PDB file of N, CA and C in Angstrom:
ATOM      1  N   UNK H   1       0.864  -1.167  -0.061  1.00 62.00           N
ATOM      2  CA  UNK H   1       0.021   0.023  -0.083  1.00 62.00           C
ATOM      3  C   UNK H   1       0.923   1.215  -0.042  1.00 62.00           C
ATOM      4  N   UNK H   2       0.812   2.072  -1.087  1.00 80.00           N
ATOM      5  CA  UNK H   2       1.697   3.302  -1.142  1.00 80.00           C
ATOM      6  C   UNK H   2       0.963   4.408  -1.816  1.00 80.00           C
ATOM      7  N   UNK H   3      -0.171   4.935  -1.168  1.00 91.00           N
ATOM      8  CA  UNK H   3      -0.898   5.978  -1.701  1.00 91.00           C
ATOM      9  C   UNK H   3      -0.029   7.258  -2.081  1.00 91.00           C
ATOM     10  N   UNK H   4      -0.375   7.843  -3.025  1.00 93.00           N
ATOM     11  CA  UNK H   4       0.365   9.058  -3.557  1.00 93.00           C
ATOM     12  C   UNK H   4      -0.355  10.175  -2.724  1.00 93.00           C
ATOM     13  N   UNK H   5       0.452  11.202  -2.306  1.00 95.00           N
ATOM     14  CA  UNK H   5      -0.096  12.352  -1.683  1.00 95.00           C
ATOM     15  C   UNK H   5      -1.010  13.190  -2.682  1.00 95.00           C
ATOM     16  N   UNK H   6      -2.065  13.836  -1.985  1.00 94.00           N
ATOM     17  CA  UNK H   6      -2.911  14.665  -2.875  1.00 94.00           C
ATOM     18  C   UNK H   6      -2.246  15.937  -3.440  1.00 94.00           C
ATOM     19  N   UNK H   7      -2.448  16.227  -4.609  1.00 95.00           N
ATOM     20  CA  UNK H   7      -1.827  17.299  -5.373  1.00 95.00           C
ATOM     21  C   UNK H   7      -1.819  18.618  -4.477  1.00 95.00           C
ATOM     22  N   UNK H   8      -2.837  18.861  -3.594  1.00 95.00           N
ATOM     23  CA  UNK H   8      -2.926  20.032  -2.787  1.00 95.00           C
ATOM     24  C   UNK H   8      -1.708  20.065  -1.820  1.00 95.00           C
ATOM     25  N   UNK H   9      -1.106  18.845  -1.514  1.00 97.00           N
ATOM     26  CA  UNK H   9      -0.018  18.880  -0.515  1.00 97.00           C
ATOM     27  C   UNK H   9       1.376  19.257  -1.167  1.00 97.00           C
ATOM     28  N   UNK H  10       1.450  19.364  -2.516  1.00 96.00           N
ATOM     29  CA  UNK H  10       2.539  19.700  -3.315  1.00 96.00           C
ATOM     30  C   UNK H  10       3.605  20.675  -2.658  1.00 96.00           C
ATOM     31  N   UNK H  11       3.058  21.733  -2.129  1.00 96.00           N
ATOM     32  CA  UNK H  11       3.886  22.828  -1.484  1.00 96.00           C
ATOM     33  C   UNK H  11       4.602  22.447  -0.230  1.00 96.00           C
ATOM     34  N   UNK H  12       3.992  21.420   0.336  1.00 97.00           N
ATOM     35  CA  UNK H  12       4.552  20.944   1.634  1.00 97.00           C
ATOM     36  C   UNK H  12       5.350  19.619   1.565  1.00 97.00           C
ATOM     37  N   UNK H  13       5.716  19.217   0.394  1.00 97.00           N
ATOM     38  CA  UNK H  13       6.453  18.006   0.150  1.00 97.00           C
ATOM     39  C   UNK H  13       7.940  18.428  -0.251  1.00 97.00           C
ATOM     40  N   UNK H  14       8.764  17.329   0.097  1.00 97.00           N
ATOM     41  CA  UNK H  14      10.151  17.625  -0.465  1.00 97.00           C
ATOM     42  C   UNK H  14      10.350  16.895  -1.690  1.00 97.00           C
ATOM     43  N   UNK H  15      11.522  16.909  -2.310  1.00 96.00           N
ATOM     44  CA  UNK H  15      11.850  16.363  -3.550  1.00 96.00           C
ATOM     45  C   UNK H  15      11.636  14.901  -3.710  1.00 96.00           C
ATOM     46  N   UNK H  16      11.476  14.238  -2.502  1.00 95.00           N
ATOM     47  CA  UNK H  16      11.404  12.754  -2.439  1.00 95.00           C
ATOM     48  C   UNK H  16       9.814  12.506  -2.194  1.00 95.00           C
ATOM     49  N   UNK H  17       8.935  13.436  -2.147  1.00 95.00           N
ATOM     50  CA  UNK H  17       7.500  13.177  -1.846  1.00 95.00           C
ATOM     51  C   UNK H  17       7.207  12.931  -0.524  1.00 95.00           C
ATOM     52  N   UNK H  18       8.001  13.441   0.334  1.00 97.00           N
ATOM     53  CA  UNK H  18       7.767  13.291   1.839  1.00 97.00           C
ATOM     54  C   UNK H  18       7.242  14.693   2.314  1.00 97.00           C
ATOM     55  N   UNK H  19       6.460  14.628   3.328  1.00 97.00           N
ATOM     56  CA  UNK H  19       5.916  15.911   4.133  1.00 97.00           C
ATOM     57  C   UNK H  19       7.091  16.498   4.635  1.00 97.00           C
ATOM     58  N   UNK H  20       7.443  17.765   4.165  1.00 97.00           N
ATOM     59  CA  UNK H  20       8.654  18.536   4.539  1.00 97.00           C
ATOM     60  C   UNK H  20       8.245  19.684   5.487  1.00 97.00           C
ATOM     61  N   UNK H  21       6.979  20.117   5.335  1.00 96.00           N
ATOM     62  CA  UNK H  21       6.366  21.209   6.160  1.00 96.00           C
ATOM     63  C   UNK H  21       5.073  20.748   6.685  1.00 96.00           C
ATOM     64  N   UNK H  22       4.930  20.915   8.049  1.00 96.00           N
ATOM     65  CA  UNK H  22       3.601  20.586   8.632  1.00 96.00           C
ATOM     66  C   UNK H  22       2.734  21.918   8.487  1.00 96.00           C
ATOM     67  N   UNK H  23       1.580  21.688   7.738  1.00 95.00           N
ATOM     68  CA  UNK H  23       0.850  22.872   7.382  1.00 95.00           C
ATOM     69  C   UNK H  23       0.428  23.585   8.773  1.00 95.00           C
ATOM     70  N   UNK H  24       0.343  25.002   8.673  1.00 93.00           N
ATOM     71  CA  UNK H  24       0.092  25.962   9.772  1.00 93.00           C
ATOM     72  C   UNK H  24      -1.311  25.457  10.354  1.00 93.00           C
ATOM     73  N   UNK H  25      -1.677  25.797  11.672  1.00 90.00           N
ATOM     74  CA  UNK H  25      -2.936  25.538  12.246  1.00 90.00           C
ATOM     75  C   UNK H  25      -4.169  26.018  11.336  1.00 90.00           C
ATOM     76  N   UNK H  26      -3.928  27.215  10.966  1.00 94.00           N
ATOM     77  CA  UNK H  26      -5.040  27.846  10.229  1.00 94.00           C
ATOM     78  C   UNK H  26      -5.357  27.194   8.944  1.00 94.00           C
ATOM     79  N   UNK H  27      -4.380  26.288   8.429  1.00 95.00           N
ATOM     80  CA  UNK H  27      -4.629  25.460   7.277  1.00 95.00           C
ATOM     81  C   UNK H  27      -5.089  24.051   7.568  1.00 95.00           C
ATOM     82  N   UNK H  28      -6.235  24.136   8.235  1.00 95.00           N
ATOM     83  CA  UNK H  28      -6.858  22.813   8.727  1.00 95.00           C
ATOM     84  C   UNK H  28      -7.047  21.930   7.816  1.00 95.00           C
ATOM     85  N   UNK H  29      -7.461  22.301   6.511  1.00 96.00           N
ATOM     86  CA  UNK H  29      -7.831  21.351   5.564  1.00 96.00           C
ATOM     87  C   UNK H  29      -6.585  20.682   5.030  1.00 96.00           C
ATOM     88  N   UNK H  30      -5.515  21.416   4.837  1.00 97.00           N
ATOM     89  CA  UNK H  30      -4.200  20.736   4.465  1.00 97.00           C
ATOM     90  C   UNK H  30      -3.753  19.759   5.414  1.00 97.00           C
ATOM     91  N   UNK H  31      -3.788  20.299   6.801  1.00 97.00           N
ATOM     92  CA  UNK H  31      -3.375  19.271   7.816  1.00 97.00           C
ATOM     93  C   UNK H  31      -4.229  17.915   7.832  1.00 97.00           C
ATOM     94  N   UNK H  32      -5.475  18.055   7.495  1.00 97.00           N
ATOM     95  CA  UNK H  32      -6.310  16.924   7.528  1.00 97.00           C
ATOM     96  C   UNK H  32      -5.963  16.071   6.186  1.00 97.00           C
ATOM     97  N   UNK H  33      -5.648  16.685   5.226  1.00 97.00           N
ATOM     98  CA  UNK H  33      -5.223  15.956   3.944  1.00 97.00           C
ATOM     99  C   UNK H  33      -3.986  15.277   4.218  1.00 97.00           C
ATOM    100  N   UNK H  34      -3.036  15.803   4.912  1.00 97.00           N
ATOM    101  CA  UNK H  34      -1.777  15.269   5.166  1.00 97.00           C
ATOM    102  C   UNK H  34      -2.117  14.047   6.149  1.00 97.00           C
ATOM    103  N   UNK H  35      -2.750  14.155   7.192  1.00 97.00           N
ATOM    104  CA  UNK H  35      -3.096  13.158   8.067  1.00 97.00           C
ATOM    105  C   UNK H  35      -3.759  11.897   7.369  1.00 97.00           C
ATOM    106  N   UNK H  36      -4.748  12.207   6.547  1.00 96.00           N
ATOM    107  CA  UNK H  36      -5.416  11.241   5.846  1.00 96.00           C
ATOM    108  C   UNK H  36      -4.482  10.422   4.979  1.00 96.00           C
ATOM    109  N   UNK H  37      -3.640  11.160   4.280  1.00 97.00           N
ATOM    110  CA  UNK H  37      -2.616  10.392   3.388  1.00 97.00           C
ATOM    111  C   UNK H  37      -1.713   9.496   4.248  1.00 97.00           C
ATOM    112  N   UNK H  38      -1.319   9.907   5.404  1.00 97.00           N
ATOM    113  CA  UNK H  38      -0.507   9.098   6.219  1.00 97.00           C
ATOM    114  C   UNK H  38      -1.406   7.964   6.737  1.00 97.00           C
ATOM    115  N   UNK H  39      -2.505   8.134   7.221  1.00 97.00           N
ATOM    116  CA  UNK H  39      -3.404   6.994   7.709  1.00 97.00           C
ATOM    117  C   UNK H  39      -3.752   5.948   6.569  1.00 97.00           C
ATOM    118  N   UNK H  40      -3.680   6.482   5.331  1.00 96.00           N
ATOM    119  CA  UNK H  40      -3.920   5.590   4.270  1.00 96.00           C
ATOM    120  C   UNK H  40      -2.802   4.544   4.023  1.00 96.00           C
ATOM    121  N   UNK H  41      -1.644   4.736   4.720  1.00 97.00           N
ATOM    122  CA  UNK H  41      -0.585   3.901   4.605  1.00 97.00           C
ATOM    123  C   UNK H  41      -0.620   2.649   5.647  1.00 97.00           C
ATOM    124  N   UNK H  42      -1.733   2.755   6.415  1.00 97.00           N
ATOM    125  CA  UNK H  42      -1.990   1.584   7.322  1.00 97.00           C
ATOM    126  C   UNK H  42      -3.152   0.787   6.891  1.00 97.00           C
ATOM    127  N   UNK H  43      -3.058  -0.544   7.170  1.00 96.00           N
ATOM    128  CA  UNK H  43      -4.300  -1.419   6.755  1.00 96.00           C
ATOM    129  C   UNK H  43      -5.329  -1.398   7.762  1.00 96.00           C
ATOM    130  N   UNK H  44      -6.516  -1.190   7.366  1.00 94.00           N
ATOM    131  CA  UNK H  44      -7.769  -1.359   8.227  1.00 94.00           C
ATOM    132  C   UNK H  44      -7.808  -2.674   8.859  1.00 94.00           C
ATOM    133  N   UNK H  45      -8.065  -2.727  10.046  1.00 94.00           N
ATOM    134  CA  UNK H  45      -8.155  -4.131  10.706  1.00 94.00           C
ATOM    135  C   UNK H  45      -6.798  -4.758  11.254  1.00 94.00           C
ATOM    136  N   UNK H  46      -5.811  -4.171  11.002  1.00 97.00           N
ATOM    137  CA  UNK H  46      -4.448  -4.469  11.523  1.00 97.00           C
ATOM    138  C   UNK H  46      -3.994  -3.728  12.721  1.00 97.00           C
ATOM    139  N   UNK H  47      -3.537  -4.349  13.667  1.00 98.00           N
ATOM    140  CA  UNK H  47      -2.943  -3.648  14.811  1.00 98.00           C
ATOM    141  C   UNK H  47      -1.430  -3.476  14.646  1.00 98.00           C
ATOM    142  N   UNK H  48      -0.920  -2.292  15.105  1.00 98.00           N
ATOM    143  CA  UNK H  48       0.364  -1.933  14.958  1.00 98.00           C
ATOM    144  C   UNK H  48       0.912  -1.505  16.256  1.00 98.00           C
ATOM    145  N   UNK H  49       2.209  -1.963  16.744  1.00 97.00           N
ATOM    146  CA  UNK H  49       2.843  -1.305  17.871  1.00 97.00           C
ATOM    147  C   UNK H  49       3.367   0.132  17.512  1.00 97.00           C
ATOM    148  N   UNK H  50       3.796   0.703  18.537  1.00 96.00           N
ATOM    149  CA  UNK H  50       4.117   2.139  18.383  1.00 96.00           C
ATOM    150  C   UNK H  50       5.466   2.135  17.465  1.00 96.00           C
ATOM    151  N   UNK H  51       6.447   1.266  17.652  1.00 97.00           N
ATOM    152  CA  UNK H  51       7.491   1.165  16.796  1.00 97.00           C
ATOM    153  C   UNK H  51       7.208   1.213  15.369  1.00 97.00           C
ATOM    154  N   UNK H  52       6.270   0.414  14.908  1.00 98.00           N
ATOM    155  CA  UNK H  52       5.794   0.125  13.588  1.00 98.00           C
ATOM    156  C   UNK H  52       5.123   1.523  12.924  1.00 98.00           C
ATOM    157  N   UNK H  53       4.272   2.078  13.900  1.00 98.00           N
ATOM    158  CA  UNK H  53       3.498   3.462  13.538  1.00 98.00           C
ATOM    159  C   UNK H  53       4.560   4.416  13.298  1.00 98.00           C
ATOM    160  N   UNK H  54       5.537   4.488  14.160  1.00 97.00           N
ATOM    161  CA  UNK H  54       6.614   5.503  13.971  1.00 97.00           C
ATOM    162  C   UNK H  54       7.450   5.283  12.696  1.00 97.00           C
ATOM    163  N   UNK H  55       7.722   4.004  12.285  1.00 97.00           N
ATOM    164  CA  UNK H  55       8.469   3.739  11.196  1.00 97.00           C
ATOM    165  C   UNK H  55       7.722   4.304   9.849  1.00 97.00           C
ATOM    166  N   UNK H  56       6.363   3.986   9.848  1.00 97.00           N
ATOM    167  CA  UNK H  56       5.631   4.469   8.731  1.00 97.00           C
ATOM    168  C   UNK H  56       5.731   6.039   8.639  1.00 97.00           C
ATOM    169  N   UNK H  57       5.483   6.588   9.698  1.00 98.00           N
ATOM    170  CA  UNK H  57       5.326   7.988   9.706  1.00 98.00           C
ATOM    171  C   UNK H  57       6.701   8.625   9.320  1.00 98.00           C
ATOM    172  N   UNK H  58       7.799   8.012   9.891  1.00 97.00           N
ATOM    173  CA  UNK H  58       9.136   8.577   9.595  1.00 97.00           C
ATOM    174  C   UNK H  58       9.447   8.500   8.080  1.00 97.00           C
ATOM    175  N   UNK H  59       8.967   7.378   7.470  1.00 97.00           N
ATOM    176  CA  UNK H  59       9.208   7.277   6.023  1.00 97.00           C
ATOM    177  C   UNK H  59       8.463   8.389   5.287  1.00 97.00           C
ATOM    178  N   UNK H  60       7.409   8.881   5.775  1.00 97.00           N
ATOM    179  CA  UNK H  60       6.515   9.824   4.994  1.00 97.00           C
ATOM    180  C   UNK H  60       6.767  11.341   5.296  1.00 97.00           C
ATOM    181  N   UNK H  61       7.710  11.528   6.375  1.00 97.00           N
ATOM    182  CA  UNK H  61       7.977  13.105   6.521  1.00 97.00           C
ATOM    183  C   UNK H  61       9.484  13.191   6.572  1.00 97.00           C
ATOM    184  N   UNK H  62       9.805  14.507   6.487  1.00 96.00           N
ATOM    185  CA  UNK H  62      11.277  14.767   6.692  1.00 96.00           C
ATOM    186  C   UNK H  62      11.541  15.965   7.584  1.00 96.00           C
ATOM    187  N   UNK H  63      10.559  16.440   8.360  1.00 94.00           N
ATOM    188  CA  UNK H  63      10.801  17.503   9.201  1.00 94.00           C
ATOM    189  C   UNK H  63      11.088  17.150  10.716  1.00 94.00           C
ATOM    190  N   UNK H  64      11.141  15.805  10.901  1.00 92.00           N
ATOM    191  CA  UNK H  64      11.708  15.265  12.175  1.00 92.00           C
ATOM    192  C   UNK H  64      10.803  15.342  13.451  1.00 92.00           C
ATOM    193  N   UNK H  65       9.517  15.189  13.168  1.00 95.00           N
ATOM    194  CA  UNK H  65       8.668  15.213  14.437  1.00 95.00           C
ATOM    195  C   UNK H  65       7.532  14.224  14.234  1.00 95.00           C
ATOM    196  N   UNK H  66       7.950  12.818  14.294  1.00 96.00           N
ATOM    197  CA  UNK H  66       7.002  11.856  14.147  1.00 96.00           C
ATOM    198  C   UNK H  66       5.996  11.778  15.228  1.00 96.00           C
ATOM    199  N   UNK H  67       6.447  12.323  16.411  1.00 96.00           N
ATOM    200  CA  UNK H  67       5.480  12.172  17.627  1.00 96.00           C
ATOM    201  C   UNK H  67       4.302  13.104  17.372  1.00 96.00           C
ATOM    202  N   UNK H  68       4.526  14.235  16.786  1.00 96.00           N
ATOM    203  CA  UNK H  68       3.572  15.147  16.583  1.00 96.00           C
ATOM    204  C   UNK H  68       2.414  14.696  15.639  1.00 96.00           C
ATOM    205  N   UNK H  69       2.960  13.872  14.700  1.00 98.00           N
ATOM    206  CA  UNK H  69       2.038  13.409  13.576  1.00 98.00           C
ATOM    207  C   UNK H  69       1.370  12.132  14.148  1.00 98.00           C
ATOM    208  N   UNK H  70       2.098  11.465  14.980  1.00 97.00           N
ATOM    209  CA  UNK H  70       1.223  10.195  15.544  1.00 97.00           C
ATOM    210  C   UNK H  70       0.110  10.738  16.434  1.00 97.00           C
ATOM    211  N   UNK H  71       0.468  11.727  17.344  1.00 97.00           N
ATOM    212  CA  UNK H  71      -0.500  12.176  18.232  1.00 97.00           C
ATOM    213  C   UNK H  71      -1.802  12.867  17.333  1.00 97.00           C
ATOM    214  N   UNK H  72      -1.293  13.653  16.340  1.00 97.00           N
ATOM    215  CA  UNK H  72      -2.463  14.289  15.576  1.00 97.00           C
ATOM    216  C   UNK H  72      -3.361  13.149  14.833  1.00 97.00           C
ATOM    217  N   UNK H  73      -2.777  12.038  14.385  1.00 98.00           N
ATOM    218  CA  UNK H  73      -3.675  10.945  13.965  1.00 98.00           C
ATOM    219  C   UNK H  73      -4.583  10.529  14.946  1.00 98.00           C
ATOM    220  N   UNK H  74      -4.164  10.431  16.178  1.00 97.00           N
ATOM    221  CA  UNK H  74      -5.220   9.885  17.261  1.00 97.00           C
ATOM    222  C   UNK H  74      -6.104  11.058  17.549  1.00 97.00           C
ATOM    223  N   UNK H  75      -5.685  12.253  17.693  1.00 96.00           N
ATOM    224  CA  UNK H  75      -6.458  13.362  18.157  1.00 96.00           C
ATOM    225  C   UNK H  75      -7.651  13.746  17.154  1.00 96.00           C
ATOM    226  N   UNK H  76      -7.308  13.463  15.806  1.00 96.00           N
ATOM    227  CA  UNK H  76      -8.350  13.706  14.814  1.00 96.00           C
ATOM    228  C   UNK H  76      -9.096  12.525  14.475  1.00 96.00           C
ATOM    229  N   UNK H  77      -9.038  11.439  15.156  1.00 96.00           N
ATOM    230  CA  UNK H  77      -9.826  10.300  15.065  1.00 96.00           C
ATOM    231  C   UNK H  77      -9.505   9.402  13.882  1.00 96.00           C
ATOM    232  N   UNK H  78      -8.341   9.574  13.232  1.00 97.00           N
ATOM    233  CA  UNK H  78      -8.058   8.593  12.044  1.00 97.00           C
ATOM    234  C   UNK H  78      -7.389   7.295  12.610  1.00 97.00           C
ATOM    235  N   UNK H  79      -6.807   7.374  13.702  1.00 98.00           N
ATOM    236  CA  UNK H  79      -6.247   6.213  14.352  1.00 98.00           C
ATOM    237  C   UNK H  79      -6.579   6.103  15.768  1.00 98.00           C
ATOM    238  N   UNK H  80      -6.656   4.965  16.431  1.00 98.00           N
ATOM    239  CA  UNK H  80      -6.925   4.956  17.895  1.00 98.00           C
ATOM    240  C   UNK H  80      -5.762   4.143  18.496  1.00 98.00           C
ATOM    241  N   UNK H  81      -5.721   4.129  19.797  1.00 97.00           N
ATOM    242  CA  UNK H  81      -4.586   3.220  20.472  1.00 97.00           C
ATOM    243  C   UNK H  81      -5.226   2.871  21.929  1.00 97.00           C
ATOM    244  N   UNK H  82      -4.497   1.676  22.355  1.00 97.00           N
ATOM    245  CA  UNK H  82      -4.837   1.415  23.712  1.00 97.00           C
ATOM    246  C   UNK H  82      -4.155   2.451  24.610  1.00 97.00           C
ATOM    247  N   UNK H  83      -4.746   2.655  25.816  1.00 95.00           N
ATOM    248  CA  UNK H  83      -4.301   3.549  26.710  1.00 95.00           C
ATOM    249  C   UNK H  83      -2.876   3.464  27.009  1.00 95.00           C
ATOM    250  N   UNK H  84      -2.249   2.173  27.007  1.00 95.00           N
ATOM    251  CA  UNK H  84      -0.877   2.004  27.498  1.00 95.00           C
ATOM    252  C   UNK H  84       0.078   2.208  26.175  1.00 95.00           C
ATOM    253  N   UNK H  85      -0.465   2.484  24.814  1.00 92.00           N
ATOM    254  CA  UNK H  85       0.135   2.609  23.723  1.00 92.00           C
ATOM    255  C   UNK H  85       0.805   1.434  23.030  1.00 92.00           C
ATOM    256  N   UNK H  86       0.319   0.188  23.551  1.00 95.00           N
ATOM    257  CA  UNK H  86       0.865  -0.996  22.976  1.00 95.00           C
ATOM    258  C   UNK H  86       0.246  -1.468  21.655  1.00 95.00           C
ATOM    259  N   UNK H  87      -0.821  -0.821  21.305  1.00 98.00           N
ATOM    260  CA  UNK H  87      -1.452  -1.171  20.108  1.00 98.00           C
ATOM    261  C   UNK H  87      -2.152  -0.052  19.458  1.00 98.00           C
ATOM    262  N   UNK H  88      -1.987   0.164  18.088  1.00 98.00           N
ATOM    263  CA  UNK H  88      -2.548   1.407  17.343  1.00 98.00           C
ATOM    264  C   UNK H  88      -3.351   0.637  16.105  1.00 98.00           C
ATOM    265  N   UNK H  89      -4.405   1.280  15.746  1.00 98.00           N
ATOM    266  CA  UNK H  89      -5.144   0.745  14.463  1.00 98.00           C
ATOM    267  C   UNK H  89      -5.889   1.927  13.826  1.00 98.00           C
ATOM    268  N   UNK H  90      -6.164   1.758  12.594  1.00 97.00           N
ATOM    269  CA  UNK H  90      -6.900   2.821  11.812  1.00 97.00           C
ATOM    270  C   UNK H  90      -8.256   2.687  12.157  1.00 97.00           C
ATOM    271  N   UNK H  91      -8.886   3.905  12.315  1.00 96.00           N
ATOM    272  CA  UNK H  91     -10.388   3.965  12.688  1.00 96.00           C
ATOM    273  C   UNK H  91     -11.119   4.018  11.419  1.00 96.00           C
ATOM    274  N   UNK H  92     -12.027   3.098  11.142  1.00 86.00           N
ATOM    275  CA  UNK H  92     -12.752   3.141   9.876  1.00 86.00           C
ATOM    276  C   UNK H  92     -13.813   4.093   9.914  1.00 86.00           C
ATOM    277  N   UNK H  93     -13.976   4.969   8.858  1.00 75.00           N
ATOM    278  CA  UNK H  93     -15.115   5.978   8.836  1.00 75.00           C
ATOM    279  C   UNK H  93     -16.386   5.372   8.975  1.00 75.00           C
ATOM    280  N   UNK H  94     -17.246   6.239   9.649  1.00 66.00           N
ATOM    281  CA  UNK H  94     -18.647   5.643   9.899  1.00 66.00           C
ATOM    282  C   UNK H  94     -19.398   5.272   8.529  1.00 66.00           C
ATOM    283  N   UNK H  95     -20.032   4.234   8.670  1.00 58.00           N
ATOM    284  CA  UNK H  95     -20.767   3.722   7.443  1.00 58.00           C
ATOM    285  C   UNK H  95     -19.985   2.732   6.666  1.00 58.00           C
ATOM    286  N   UNK H  96     -18.744   2.285   7.003  1.00 55.00           N
ATOM    287  CA  UNK H  96     -17.938   1.485   6.105  1.00 55.00           C
ATOM    288  C   UNK H  96     -17.835   0.087   7.036  1.00 55.00           C
ATOM    289  N   UNK H  97     -18.218  -0.884   6.281  1.00 53.00           N
ATOM    290  CA  UNK H  97     -18.137  -2.346   7.031  1.00 53.00           C
ATOM    291  C   UNK H  97     -17.659  -3.331   5.980  1.00 53.00           C
TER     292      UNK H  97
END
């Protein structure tokens, strides 16, 4: 699974297609597009440990803050995790089964 980033993220990507700039807070739509693009790299129904989540995120950005991106995936409801952080998974959008 290797989804391409949306064209709207072009200004935020480096020459290798990785997220080089985290969009400003006022650019909420761009942030959500970036987070959805990252979430699309995980398989629905599969559980991941924190190390595996970090590895995927690190491959997709170059600004050096995978923790912020991981937290944002959880905060925006694209991923969930156990309270102890031992398992992460993609949250399926409502109405998909």
